Coordinates of C-alpha atoms in Angstrom, one line a residue:
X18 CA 97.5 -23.5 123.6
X19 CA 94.2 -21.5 122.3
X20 CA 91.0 -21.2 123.7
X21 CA 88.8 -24.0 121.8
X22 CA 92.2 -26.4 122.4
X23 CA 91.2 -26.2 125.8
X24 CA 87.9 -26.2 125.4
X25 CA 87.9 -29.3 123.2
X26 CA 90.3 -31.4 125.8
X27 CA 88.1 -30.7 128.7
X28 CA 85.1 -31.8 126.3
X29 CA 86.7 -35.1 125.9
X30 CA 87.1 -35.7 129.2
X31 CA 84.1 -37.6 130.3
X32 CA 82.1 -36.5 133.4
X33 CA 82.8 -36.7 136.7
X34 CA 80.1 -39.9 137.4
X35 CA 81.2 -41.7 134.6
X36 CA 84.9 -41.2 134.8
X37 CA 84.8 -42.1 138.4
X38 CA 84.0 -45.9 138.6
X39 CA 87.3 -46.7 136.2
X40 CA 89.7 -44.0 138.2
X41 CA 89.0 -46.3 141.4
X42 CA 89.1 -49.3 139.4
X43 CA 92.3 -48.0 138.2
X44 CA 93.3 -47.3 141.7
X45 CA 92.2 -50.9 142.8
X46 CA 93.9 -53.1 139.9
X47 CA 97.7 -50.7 140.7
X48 CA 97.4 -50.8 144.7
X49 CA 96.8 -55.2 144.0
X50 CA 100.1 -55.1 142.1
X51 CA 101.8 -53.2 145.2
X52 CA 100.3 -55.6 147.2
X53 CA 100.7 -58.7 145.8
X54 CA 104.1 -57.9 145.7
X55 CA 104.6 -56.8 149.2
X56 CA 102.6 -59.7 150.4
X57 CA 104.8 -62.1 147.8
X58 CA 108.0 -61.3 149.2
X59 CA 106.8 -61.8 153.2
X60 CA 105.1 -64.9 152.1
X61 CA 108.2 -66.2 150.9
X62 CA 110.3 -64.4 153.6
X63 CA 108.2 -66.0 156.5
X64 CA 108.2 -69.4 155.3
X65 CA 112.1 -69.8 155.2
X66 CA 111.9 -69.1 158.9
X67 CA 109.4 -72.8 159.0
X68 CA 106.9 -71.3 161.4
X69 CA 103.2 -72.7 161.5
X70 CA 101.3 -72.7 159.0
X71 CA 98.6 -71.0 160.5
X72 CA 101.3 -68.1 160.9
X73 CA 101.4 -68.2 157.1
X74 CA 97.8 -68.6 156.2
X75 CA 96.8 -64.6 155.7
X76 CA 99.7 -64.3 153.6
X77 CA 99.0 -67.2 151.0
X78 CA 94.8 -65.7 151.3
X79 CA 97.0 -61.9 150.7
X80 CA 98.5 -63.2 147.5
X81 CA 95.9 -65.4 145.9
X82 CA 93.4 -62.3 146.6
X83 CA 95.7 -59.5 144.7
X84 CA 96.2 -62.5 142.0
X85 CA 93.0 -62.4 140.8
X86 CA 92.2 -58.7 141.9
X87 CA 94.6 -57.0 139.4
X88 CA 93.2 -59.0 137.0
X89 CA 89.9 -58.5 137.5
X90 CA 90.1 -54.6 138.3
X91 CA 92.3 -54.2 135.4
X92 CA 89.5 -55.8 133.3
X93 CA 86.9 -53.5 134.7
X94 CA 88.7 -50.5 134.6
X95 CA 89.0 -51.0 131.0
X96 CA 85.6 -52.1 130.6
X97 CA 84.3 -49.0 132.0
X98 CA 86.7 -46.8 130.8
X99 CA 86.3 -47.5 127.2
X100 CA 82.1 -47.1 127.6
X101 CA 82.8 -43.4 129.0
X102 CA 85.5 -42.8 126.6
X103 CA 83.5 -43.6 123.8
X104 CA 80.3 -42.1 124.9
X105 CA 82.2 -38.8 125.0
X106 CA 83.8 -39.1 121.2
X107 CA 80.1 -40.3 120.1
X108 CA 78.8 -36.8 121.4
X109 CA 81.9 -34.6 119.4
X110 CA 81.4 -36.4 116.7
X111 CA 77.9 -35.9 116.6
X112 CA 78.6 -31.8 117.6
X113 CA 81.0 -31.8 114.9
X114 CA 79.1 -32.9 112.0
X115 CA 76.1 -30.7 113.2
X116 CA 78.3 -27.6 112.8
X117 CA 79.6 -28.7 109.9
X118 CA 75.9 -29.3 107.9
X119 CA 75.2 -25.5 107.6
X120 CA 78.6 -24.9 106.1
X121 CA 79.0 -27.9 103.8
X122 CA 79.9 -27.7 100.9
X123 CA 80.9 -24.0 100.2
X124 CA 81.3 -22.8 104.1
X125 CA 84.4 -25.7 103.9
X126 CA 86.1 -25.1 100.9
X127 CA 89.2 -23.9 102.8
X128 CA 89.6 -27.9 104.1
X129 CA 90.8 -30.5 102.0
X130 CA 88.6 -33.4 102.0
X131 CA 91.1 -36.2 102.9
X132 CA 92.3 -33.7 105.9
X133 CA 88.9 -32.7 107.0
X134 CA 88.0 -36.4 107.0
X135 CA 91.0 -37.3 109.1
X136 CA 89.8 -34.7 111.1
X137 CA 86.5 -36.1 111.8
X138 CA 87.7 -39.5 112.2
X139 CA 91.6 -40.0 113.0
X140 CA 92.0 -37.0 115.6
X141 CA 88.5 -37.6 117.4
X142 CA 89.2 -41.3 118.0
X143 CA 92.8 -39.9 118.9
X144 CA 90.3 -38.1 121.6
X145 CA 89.6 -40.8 123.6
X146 CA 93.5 -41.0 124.6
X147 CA 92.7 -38.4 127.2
X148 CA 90.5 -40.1 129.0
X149 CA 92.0 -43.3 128.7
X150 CA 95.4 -42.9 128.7
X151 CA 96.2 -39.3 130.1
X152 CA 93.7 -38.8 133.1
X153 CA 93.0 -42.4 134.6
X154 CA 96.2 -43.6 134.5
X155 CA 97.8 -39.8 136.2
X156 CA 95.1 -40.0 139.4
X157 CA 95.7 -43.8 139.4
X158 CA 99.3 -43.6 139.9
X159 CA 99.4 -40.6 142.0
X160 CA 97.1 -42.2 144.3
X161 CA 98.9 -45.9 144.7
X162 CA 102.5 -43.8 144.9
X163 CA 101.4 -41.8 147.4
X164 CA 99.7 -44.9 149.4
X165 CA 102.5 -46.8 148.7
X166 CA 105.4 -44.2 150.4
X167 CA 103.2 -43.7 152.9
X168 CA 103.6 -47.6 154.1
X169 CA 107.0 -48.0 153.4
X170 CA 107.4 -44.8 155.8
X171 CA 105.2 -46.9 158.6
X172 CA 107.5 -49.4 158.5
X173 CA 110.7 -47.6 157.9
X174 CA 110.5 -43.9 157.7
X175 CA 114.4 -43.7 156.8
X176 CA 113.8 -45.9 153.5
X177 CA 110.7 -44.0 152.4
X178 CA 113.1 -40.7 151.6
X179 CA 115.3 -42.3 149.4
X180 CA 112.4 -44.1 147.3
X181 CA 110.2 -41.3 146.8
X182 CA 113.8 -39.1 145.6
X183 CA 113.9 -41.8 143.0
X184 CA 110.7 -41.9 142.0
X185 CA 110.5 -38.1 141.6
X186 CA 113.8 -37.9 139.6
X187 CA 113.4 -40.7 137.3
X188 CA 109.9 -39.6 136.1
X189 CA 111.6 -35.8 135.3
X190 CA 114.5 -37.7 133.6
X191 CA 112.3 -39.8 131.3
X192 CA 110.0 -37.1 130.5
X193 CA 113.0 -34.9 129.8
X194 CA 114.2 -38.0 127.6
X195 CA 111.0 -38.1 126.0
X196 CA 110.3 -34.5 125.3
X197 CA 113.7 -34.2 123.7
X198 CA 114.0 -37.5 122.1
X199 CA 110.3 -37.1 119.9
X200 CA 108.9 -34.4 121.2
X201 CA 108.5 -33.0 117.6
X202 CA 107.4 -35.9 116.5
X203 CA 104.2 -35.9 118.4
X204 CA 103.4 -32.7 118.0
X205 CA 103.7 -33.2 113.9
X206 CA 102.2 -36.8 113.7
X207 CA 98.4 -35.4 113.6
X208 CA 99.3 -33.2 110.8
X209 CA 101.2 -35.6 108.8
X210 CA 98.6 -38.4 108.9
X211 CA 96.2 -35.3 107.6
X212 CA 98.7 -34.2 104.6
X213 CA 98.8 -38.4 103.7
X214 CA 95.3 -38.5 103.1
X215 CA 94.5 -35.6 101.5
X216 CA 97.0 -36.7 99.1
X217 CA 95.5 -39.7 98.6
X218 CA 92.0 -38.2 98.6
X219 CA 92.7 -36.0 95.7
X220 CA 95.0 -38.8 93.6
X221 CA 92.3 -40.7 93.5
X222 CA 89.8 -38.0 92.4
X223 CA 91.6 -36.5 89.8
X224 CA 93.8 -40.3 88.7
X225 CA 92.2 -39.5 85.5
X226 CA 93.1 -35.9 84.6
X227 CA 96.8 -37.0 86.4
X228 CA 96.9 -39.9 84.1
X229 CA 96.2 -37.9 80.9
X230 CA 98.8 -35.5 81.6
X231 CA 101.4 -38.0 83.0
X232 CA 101.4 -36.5 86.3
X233 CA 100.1 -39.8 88.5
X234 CA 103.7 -40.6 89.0
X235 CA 104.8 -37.6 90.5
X236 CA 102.0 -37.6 92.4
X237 CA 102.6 -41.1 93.6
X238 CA 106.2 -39.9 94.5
X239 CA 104.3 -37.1 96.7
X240 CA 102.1 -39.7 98.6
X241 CA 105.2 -42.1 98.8
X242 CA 107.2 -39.4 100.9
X243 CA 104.4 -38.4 102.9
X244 CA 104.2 -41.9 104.2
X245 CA 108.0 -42.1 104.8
X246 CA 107.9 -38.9 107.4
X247 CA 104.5 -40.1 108.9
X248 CA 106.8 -43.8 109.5
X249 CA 109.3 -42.1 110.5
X250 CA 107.2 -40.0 113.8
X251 CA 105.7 -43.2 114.1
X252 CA 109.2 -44.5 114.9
X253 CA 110.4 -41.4 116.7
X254 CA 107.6 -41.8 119.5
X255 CA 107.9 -45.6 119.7
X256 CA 111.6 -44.9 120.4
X257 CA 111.1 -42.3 122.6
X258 CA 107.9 -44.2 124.4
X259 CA 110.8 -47.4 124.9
X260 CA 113.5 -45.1 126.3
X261 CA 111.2 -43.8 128.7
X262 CA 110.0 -47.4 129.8
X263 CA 114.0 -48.5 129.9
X264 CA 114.1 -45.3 132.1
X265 CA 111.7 -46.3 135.0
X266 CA 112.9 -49.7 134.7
X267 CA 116.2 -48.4 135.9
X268 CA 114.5 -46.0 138.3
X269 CA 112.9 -49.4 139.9
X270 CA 116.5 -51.0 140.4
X271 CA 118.1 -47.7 141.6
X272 CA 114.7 -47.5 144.0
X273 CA 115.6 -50.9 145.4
X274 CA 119.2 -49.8 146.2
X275 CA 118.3 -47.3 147.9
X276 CA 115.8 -48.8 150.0
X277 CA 118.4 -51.3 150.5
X278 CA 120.7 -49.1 151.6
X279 CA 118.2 -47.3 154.2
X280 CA 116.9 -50.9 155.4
X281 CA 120.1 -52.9 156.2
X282 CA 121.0 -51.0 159.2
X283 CA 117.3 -51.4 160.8
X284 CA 117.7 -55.0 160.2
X285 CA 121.4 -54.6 161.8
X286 CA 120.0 -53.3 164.6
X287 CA 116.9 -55.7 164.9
X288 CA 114.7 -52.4 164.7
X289 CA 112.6 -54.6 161.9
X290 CA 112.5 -58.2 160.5
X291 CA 113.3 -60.3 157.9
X292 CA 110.2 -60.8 156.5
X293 CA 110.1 -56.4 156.7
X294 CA 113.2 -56.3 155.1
X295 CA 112.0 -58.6 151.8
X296 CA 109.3 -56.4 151.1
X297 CA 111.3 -52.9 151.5
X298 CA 113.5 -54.5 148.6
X299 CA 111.0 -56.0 146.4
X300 CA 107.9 -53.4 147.1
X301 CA 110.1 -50.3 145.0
X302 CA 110.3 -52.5 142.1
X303 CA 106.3 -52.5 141.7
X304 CA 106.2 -48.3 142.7
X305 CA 108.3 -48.0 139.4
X306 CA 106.2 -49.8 137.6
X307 CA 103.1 -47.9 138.7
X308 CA 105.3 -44.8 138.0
X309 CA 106.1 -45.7 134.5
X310 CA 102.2 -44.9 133.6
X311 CA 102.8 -41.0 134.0
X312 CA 105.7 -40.7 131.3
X313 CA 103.4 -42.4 129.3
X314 CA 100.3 -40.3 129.8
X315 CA 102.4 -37.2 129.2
X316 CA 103.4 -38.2 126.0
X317 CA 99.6 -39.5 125.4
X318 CA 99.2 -36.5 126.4
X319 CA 101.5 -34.5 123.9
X320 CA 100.1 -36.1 120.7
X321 CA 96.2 -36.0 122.0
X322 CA 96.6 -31.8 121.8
X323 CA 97.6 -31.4 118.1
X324 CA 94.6 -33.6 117.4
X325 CA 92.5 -31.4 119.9
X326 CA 93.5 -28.5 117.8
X327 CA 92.3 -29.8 114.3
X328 CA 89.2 -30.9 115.6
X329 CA 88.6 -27.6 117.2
X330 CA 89.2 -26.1 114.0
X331 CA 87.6 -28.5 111.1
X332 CA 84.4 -26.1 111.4
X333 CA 85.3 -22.1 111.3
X334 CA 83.8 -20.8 114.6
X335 CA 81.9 -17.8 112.6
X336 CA 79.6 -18.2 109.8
X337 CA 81.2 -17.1 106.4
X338 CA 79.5 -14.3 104.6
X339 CA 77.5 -15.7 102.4
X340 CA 76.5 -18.8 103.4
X341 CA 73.1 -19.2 104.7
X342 CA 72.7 -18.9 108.5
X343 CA 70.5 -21.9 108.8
X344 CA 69.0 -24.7 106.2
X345 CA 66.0 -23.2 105.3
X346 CA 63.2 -24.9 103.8
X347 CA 60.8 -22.6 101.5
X348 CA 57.2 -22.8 102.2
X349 CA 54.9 -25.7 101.6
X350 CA 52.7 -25.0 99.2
X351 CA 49.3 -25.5 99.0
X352 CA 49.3 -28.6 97.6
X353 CA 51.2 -31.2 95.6
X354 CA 52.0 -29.8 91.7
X355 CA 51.7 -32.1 88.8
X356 CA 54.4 -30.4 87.2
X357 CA 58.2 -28.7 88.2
X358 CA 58.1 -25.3 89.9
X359 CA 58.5 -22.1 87.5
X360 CA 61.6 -20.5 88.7
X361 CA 61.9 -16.7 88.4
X362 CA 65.4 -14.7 89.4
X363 CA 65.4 -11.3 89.6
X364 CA 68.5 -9.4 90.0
X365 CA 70.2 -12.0 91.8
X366 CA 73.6 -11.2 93.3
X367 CA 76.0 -13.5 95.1
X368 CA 79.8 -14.2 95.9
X369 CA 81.8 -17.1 97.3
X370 CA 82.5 -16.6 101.2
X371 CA 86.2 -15.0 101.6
X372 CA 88.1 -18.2 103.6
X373 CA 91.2 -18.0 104.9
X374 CA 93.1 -20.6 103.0
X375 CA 90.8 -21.3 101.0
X376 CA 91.5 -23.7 97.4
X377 CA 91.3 -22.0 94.1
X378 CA 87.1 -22.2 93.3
X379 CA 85.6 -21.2 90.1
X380 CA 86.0 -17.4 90.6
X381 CA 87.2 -16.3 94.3
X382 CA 85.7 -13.4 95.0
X383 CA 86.5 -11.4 98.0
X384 CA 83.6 -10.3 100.3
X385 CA 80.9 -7.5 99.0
X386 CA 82.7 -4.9 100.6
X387 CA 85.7 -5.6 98.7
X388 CA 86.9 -3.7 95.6
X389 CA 85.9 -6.8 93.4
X390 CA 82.5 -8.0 91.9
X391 CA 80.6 -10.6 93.0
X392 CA 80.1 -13.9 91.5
X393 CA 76.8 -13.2 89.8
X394 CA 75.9 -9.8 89.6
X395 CA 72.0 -8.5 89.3
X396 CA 71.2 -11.8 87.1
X397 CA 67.5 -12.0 85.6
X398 CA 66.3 -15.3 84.3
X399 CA 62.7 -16.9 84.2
X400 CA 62.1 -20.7 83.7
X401 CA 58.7 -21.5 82.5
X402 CA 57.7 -25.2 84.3
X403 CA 59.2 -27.8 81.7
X404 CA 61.4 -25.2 80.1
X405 CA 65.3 -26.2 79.8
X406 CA 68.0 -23.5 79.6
X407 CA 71.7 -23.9 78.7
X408 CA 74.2 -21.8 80.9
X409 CA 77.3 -21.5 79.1
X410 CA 80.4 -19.3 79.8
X411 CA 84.0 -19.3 80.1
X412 CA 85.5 -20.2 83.8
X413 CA 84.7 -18.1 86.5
X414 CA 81.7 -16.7 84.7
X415 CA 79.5 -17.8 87.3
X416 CA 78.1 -21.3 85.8
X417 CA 78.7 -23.0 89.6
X418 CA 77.8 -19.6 91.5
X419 CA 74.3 -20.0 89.8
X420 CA 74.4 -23.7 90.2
X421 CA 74.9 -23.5 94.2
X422 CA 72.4 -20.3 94.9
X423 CA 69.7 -22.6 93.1
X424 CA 70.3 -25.8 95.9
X425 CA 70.6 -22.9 98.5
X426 CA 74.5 -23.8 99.1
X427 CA 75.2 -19.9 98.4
X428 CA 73.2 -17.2 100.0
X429 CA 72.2 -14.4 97.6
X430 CA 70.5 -11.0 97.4
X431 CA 67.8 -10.2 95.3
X432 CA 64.6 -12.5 94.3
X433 CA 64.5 -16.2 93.8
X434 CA 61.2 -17.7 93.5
X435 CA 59.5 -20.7 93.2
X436 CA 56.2 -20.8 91.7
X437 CA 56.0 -17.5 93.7
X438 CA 57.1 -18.3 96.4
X439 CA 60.9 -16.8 97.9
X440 CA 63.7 -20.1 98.2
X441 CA 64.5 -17.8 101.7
X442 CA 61.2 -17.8 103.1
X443 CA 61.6 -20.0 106.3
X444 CA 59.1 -22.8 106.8
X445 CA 55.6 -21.4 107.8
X446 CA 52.8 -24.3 107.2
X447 CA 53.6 -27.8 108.0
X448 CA 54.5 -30.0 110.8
X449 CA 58.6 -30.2 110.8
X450 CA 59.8 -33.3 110.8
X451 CA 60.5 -35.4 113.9
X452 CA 64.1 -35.4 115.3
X453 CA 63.5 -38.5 117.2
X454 CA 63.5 -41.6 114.9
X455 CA 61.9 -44.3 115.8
X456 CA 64.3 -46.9 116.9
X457 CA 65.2 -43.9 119.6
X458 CA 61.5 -43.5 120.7
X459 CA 59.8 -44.9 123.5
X460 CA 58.3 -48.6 123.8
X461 CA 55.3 -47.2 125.6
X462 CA 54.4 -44.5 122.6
X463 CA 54.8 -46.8 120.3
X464 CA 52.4 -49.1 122.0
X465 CA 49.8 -46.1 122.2
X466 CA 50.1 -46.0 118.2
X467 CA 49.7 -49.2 117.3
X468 CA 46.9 -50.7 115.2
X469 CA 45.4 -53.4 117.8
X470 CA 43.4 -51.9 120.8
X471 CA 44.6 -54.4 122.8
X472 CA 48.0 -53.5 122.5
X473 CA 47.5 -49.7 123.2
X474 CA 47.6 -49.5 126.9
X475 CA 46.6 -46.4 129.1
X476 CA 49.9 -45.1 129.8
X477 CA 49.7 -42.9 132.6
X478 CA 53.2 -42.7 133.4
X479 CA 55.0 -39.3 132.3
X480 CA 58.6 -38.1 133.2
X481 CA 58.9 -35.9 136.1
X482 CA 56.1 -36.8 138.2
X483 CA 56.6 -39.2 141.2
X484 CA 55.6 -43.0 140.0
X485 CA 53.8 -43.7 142.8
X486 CA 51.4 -40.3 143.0
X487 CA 50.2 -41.2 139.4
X488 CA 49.5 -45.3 139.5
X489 CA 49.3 -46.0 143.4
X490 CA 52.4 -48.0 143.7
X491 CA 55.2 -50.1 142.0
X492 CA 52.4 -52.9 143.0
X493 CA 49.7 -51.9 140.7
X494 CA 52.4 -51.2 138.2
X495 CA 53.7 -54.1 137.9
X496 CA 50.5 -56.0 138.1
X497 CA 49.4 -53.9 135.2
X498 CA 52.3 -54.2 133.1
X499 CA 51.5 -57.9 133.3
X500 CA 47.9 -57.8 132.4
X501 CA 48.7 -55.8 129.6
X502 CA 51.2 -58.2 128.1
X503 CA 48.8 -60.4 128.6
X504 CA 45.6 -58.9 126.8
X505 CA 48.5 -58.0 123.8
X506 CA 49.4 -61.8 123.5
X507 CA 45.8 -62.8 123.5
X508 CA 45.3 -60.7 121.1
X509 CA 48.1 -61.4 118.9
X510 CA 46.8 -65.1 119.0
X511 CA 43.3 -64.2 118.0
X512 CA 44.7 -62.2 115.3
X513 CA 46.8 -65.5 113.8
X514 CA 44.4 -67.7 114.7
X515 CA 41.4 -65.5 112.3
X516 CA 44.5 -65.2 109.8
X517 CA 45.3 -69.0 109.6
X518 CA 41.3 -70.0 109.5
X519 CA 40.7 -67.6 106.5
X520 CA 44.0 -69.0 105.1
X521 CA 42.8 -72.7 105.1
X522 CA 39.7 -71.6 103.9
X523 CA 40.8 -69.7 100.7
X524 CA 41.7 -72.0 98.1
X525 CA 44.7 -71.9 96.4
X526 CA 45.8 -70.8 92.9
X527 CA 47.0 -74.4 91.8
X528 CA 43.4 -76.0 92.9
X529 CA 41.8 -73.2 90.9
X530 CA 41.2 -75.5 87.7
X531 CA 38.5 -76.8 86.0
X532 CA 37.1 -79.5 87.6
X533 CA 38.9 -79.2 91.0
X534 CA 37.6 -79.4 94.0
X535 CA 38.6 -77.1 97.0
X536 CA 39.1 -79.0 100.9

């Protein structure tokens, strides 16, 4: 597994504070369905002995409790979960189609479009899987197996061996199952669902050019056996995912043999009870379904890297020659023109960037160092504002070359002006524009811009000063905060009020007649 793999697994991973509250949640919704079991079977092995009540009372308090815990726990954990999980994909999504903006459309010509869509959409959300389904539910188990051998082994150290040689053997069996079973599968479903909608990307794009050379069929055929093999990994895992479940099911009954085996001669020899004995037969039957989550995250696991990869890779790491290192903006000019910018080229040179795997462009031109020309090569052209100009040429003449180094998609060398001024030039006059939109900014700025006095409160609150040191106390902050929603409501009703008053006193159009009279 490469480097930006890694990198990109660990970057879907939320952090440690936010990942947290679910992993105990986790922990909390599989140790209630231990003990609701455990406390099940010595609630039930009590009562047949008909002792008071009172005897049985923290028993039937033990099982209504872990009821409703696992259900509620198991509902928070997802809860919380799913908010860290997608937090995380909305921040690689977000780095991902920043990377991609300076490259797009020529620094991505080596990615189909229907691939590097399923790129940005099917493998990132396939993302949140590690979180989810890979971490959480690993610590969770470990965790309630390990608490849960340790209590077998306080009350019966010699049934606690055989359980835990179970558990350990079952889980390498069913991941040995697994790995063997659909292990290519997993590892190819990513891929195939990228090849199915590329396919169907580009027969949809060129349906008419297929259709006029009666090619759509054989097309068709393409997208038709793509979709078989994707169905067919799609079945592979689900097999494999249902052999592995079948797997620890059996692990569960063998774990309650066993345990049965140890426990029968301590009850023999009166070393524990009957109400013991129940829940060292029934309590390995809810370890194996705690240990059943693990084969599952593995494979989670399995198919979440493939998808890592592609993601890491949709953007190349390096910036292809030629492409321009950052969107530049030319230079404001002094002031608005009433007519389109003269544009003046002047031995204009430039290339498509060499990309590995790259589809067949206009003219694919190795880089400058190469023994082939560029695209356009010392081009001299002059456009008089309002002039037209007809570019004509046979293919890989350098009609789309010129097109792209005019919109800046191609970098070039040599001189390209706009009523004088060099495309290239970065920005120097102006105010850039703000990254914060206004939906994102805060309430109290946008108070301090608004039209009505009353409504534009001193705000002398700023981050990283202490609250109290600037405004003497939560106190007078909140006692201010309420006078100033105040004075704005007073004000908004002044405003209506002046608006409604001119309103009834304007008359309206329909009264506006000869000889009508106005209330």
């Amino acid at each position: 597994m490469s480097d930006p793999t890694r990198a990109m697994l660990r970057t879907a991973i939320p952090p440690f504070r936010r990942l947290l509250p679910s992993v105990v949640l986790g922990v909390a919704s599989a140790g209630s369905s231990v003990a609701l079991l455990a406390c099940a079977a010595w609630l039930i092995a009590r009562a047949a002995e008909q002792p008071p009540v009172l005897y049985l009372s923290l028993g039937i308090v033990g099982v209504r409790a872990f009821a409703l815990g696992r259900a509620v726990f198991r509902y928070l954990e997802r809860l919380t979960g799913h908010d860290a999980s997608f937090r995380q994909l909305a921040a690689i999504r977000a780095g991902i189609f920043e990377r991609m903006l300076p490259l797009a459309p020529d620094g991505l010509a080596a990615s189909r479009r229907g691939d590097l869509l399923t790129r940005f959409v099917d493998d990132v959300d396939e993302l949140q899987n590690v979180p989810l389904r890979v971490v959480q539910p690993i610590v969770s188990a470990v965790i309630v197996l390990a608490l849960a051998v340790v209590g077998i082994a306080v009350l019966a150290p010699a049934a606690a061996v055989p359980v835990l040689a179970c558990l350990v053997a079952g889980i390498g069996a069913a991941l040995v199952v697994q790995h063997r079973s659909a292990g290519r599968a997993q590892r190819r479903l990513a891929l195939l669902r990228g090849e199915l909608q590329a396919a169907i990307v580009e027969h949809v794009q060129a349906l008419d050019v297929l259709v006029a050379f009666d090619a759509a069929d054989t097309r068709r055929r393409r997208i038709e056996q793509l979709g078989e093999r994707l169905a067919r990994a799609t079945r592979s895992r689900a097999a494999a995912t249902g052999v592995a479940s079948a797997a620890m099911t059996a692990v569960g009954g063998i774990a309650v043999a066993a345990s049965l085996t140890a426990a029968v001669p301590l009850l023999e020899a009166e070393r524990i009870s009957g109400p013991v004995f129940a829940v060292l037969c029934l309590v390995p039957l809810a370890i194996a379904e705690v240990a059943s989550a693990v084969p599952l995250a593995v494979s989670a696991y399995r198919q979440a890297r493939p998808s890592a990869e592609r993601v890491a890779t949709a953007v190349p790491a390096l910036l292809p020659a030629g492409i321009p290192t950052r969107p530049v903006v030319p230079t404001e000019l002094a002031s608005t023109p009433a007519h389109p910018p003269a544009i003046v080229l002047g031995g204009v040179r430039a290339e498509w960037p060499a990309l590995a795997g790259a589809a067949v462009l206009e003219r694919p031109v190795p880089h400058v160092d190469g023994p082939h020309s560029a695209g356009l090569d010392g081009l001299d052209l002059a456009l008089a504002p309002g002039e037209r100009v007809l570019v004509r040429g046979g293919s890989g003449a350098g009609k789309t070359t010129l097109a792209h180094v005019l919109v800046r998609f191609l970098d070039y060398a040599g001189s390209y002006r706009l009523d004088g001024v060099e495309a290239a030039t970065p920005r120097t006059c102006g105010r850039a524009p703000a990254r914060r939109t206004r939906r994102a900014e805060p309430m109290a700025l946008r108070r301090e811009r608004s039209p009505e006095p009353a409504l534009r409160p001193r705000v002398r609150e700023r981050r990283g000063a202490p609250r109290r040191a600037r405004s003497g106390g939560p106190a007078r902050v909140g006692r201010r905060a309420r006078r100033t929603r105040r004075e704005g409501r007073r004000a908004w009703r002044a405003r209506l009020g002046r608006t409604g008053a001119a309103h009834r006193a304007r008359p309206s159009d329909a009264r506006r007649v000869p000889g009508a009279r106005p209330r």
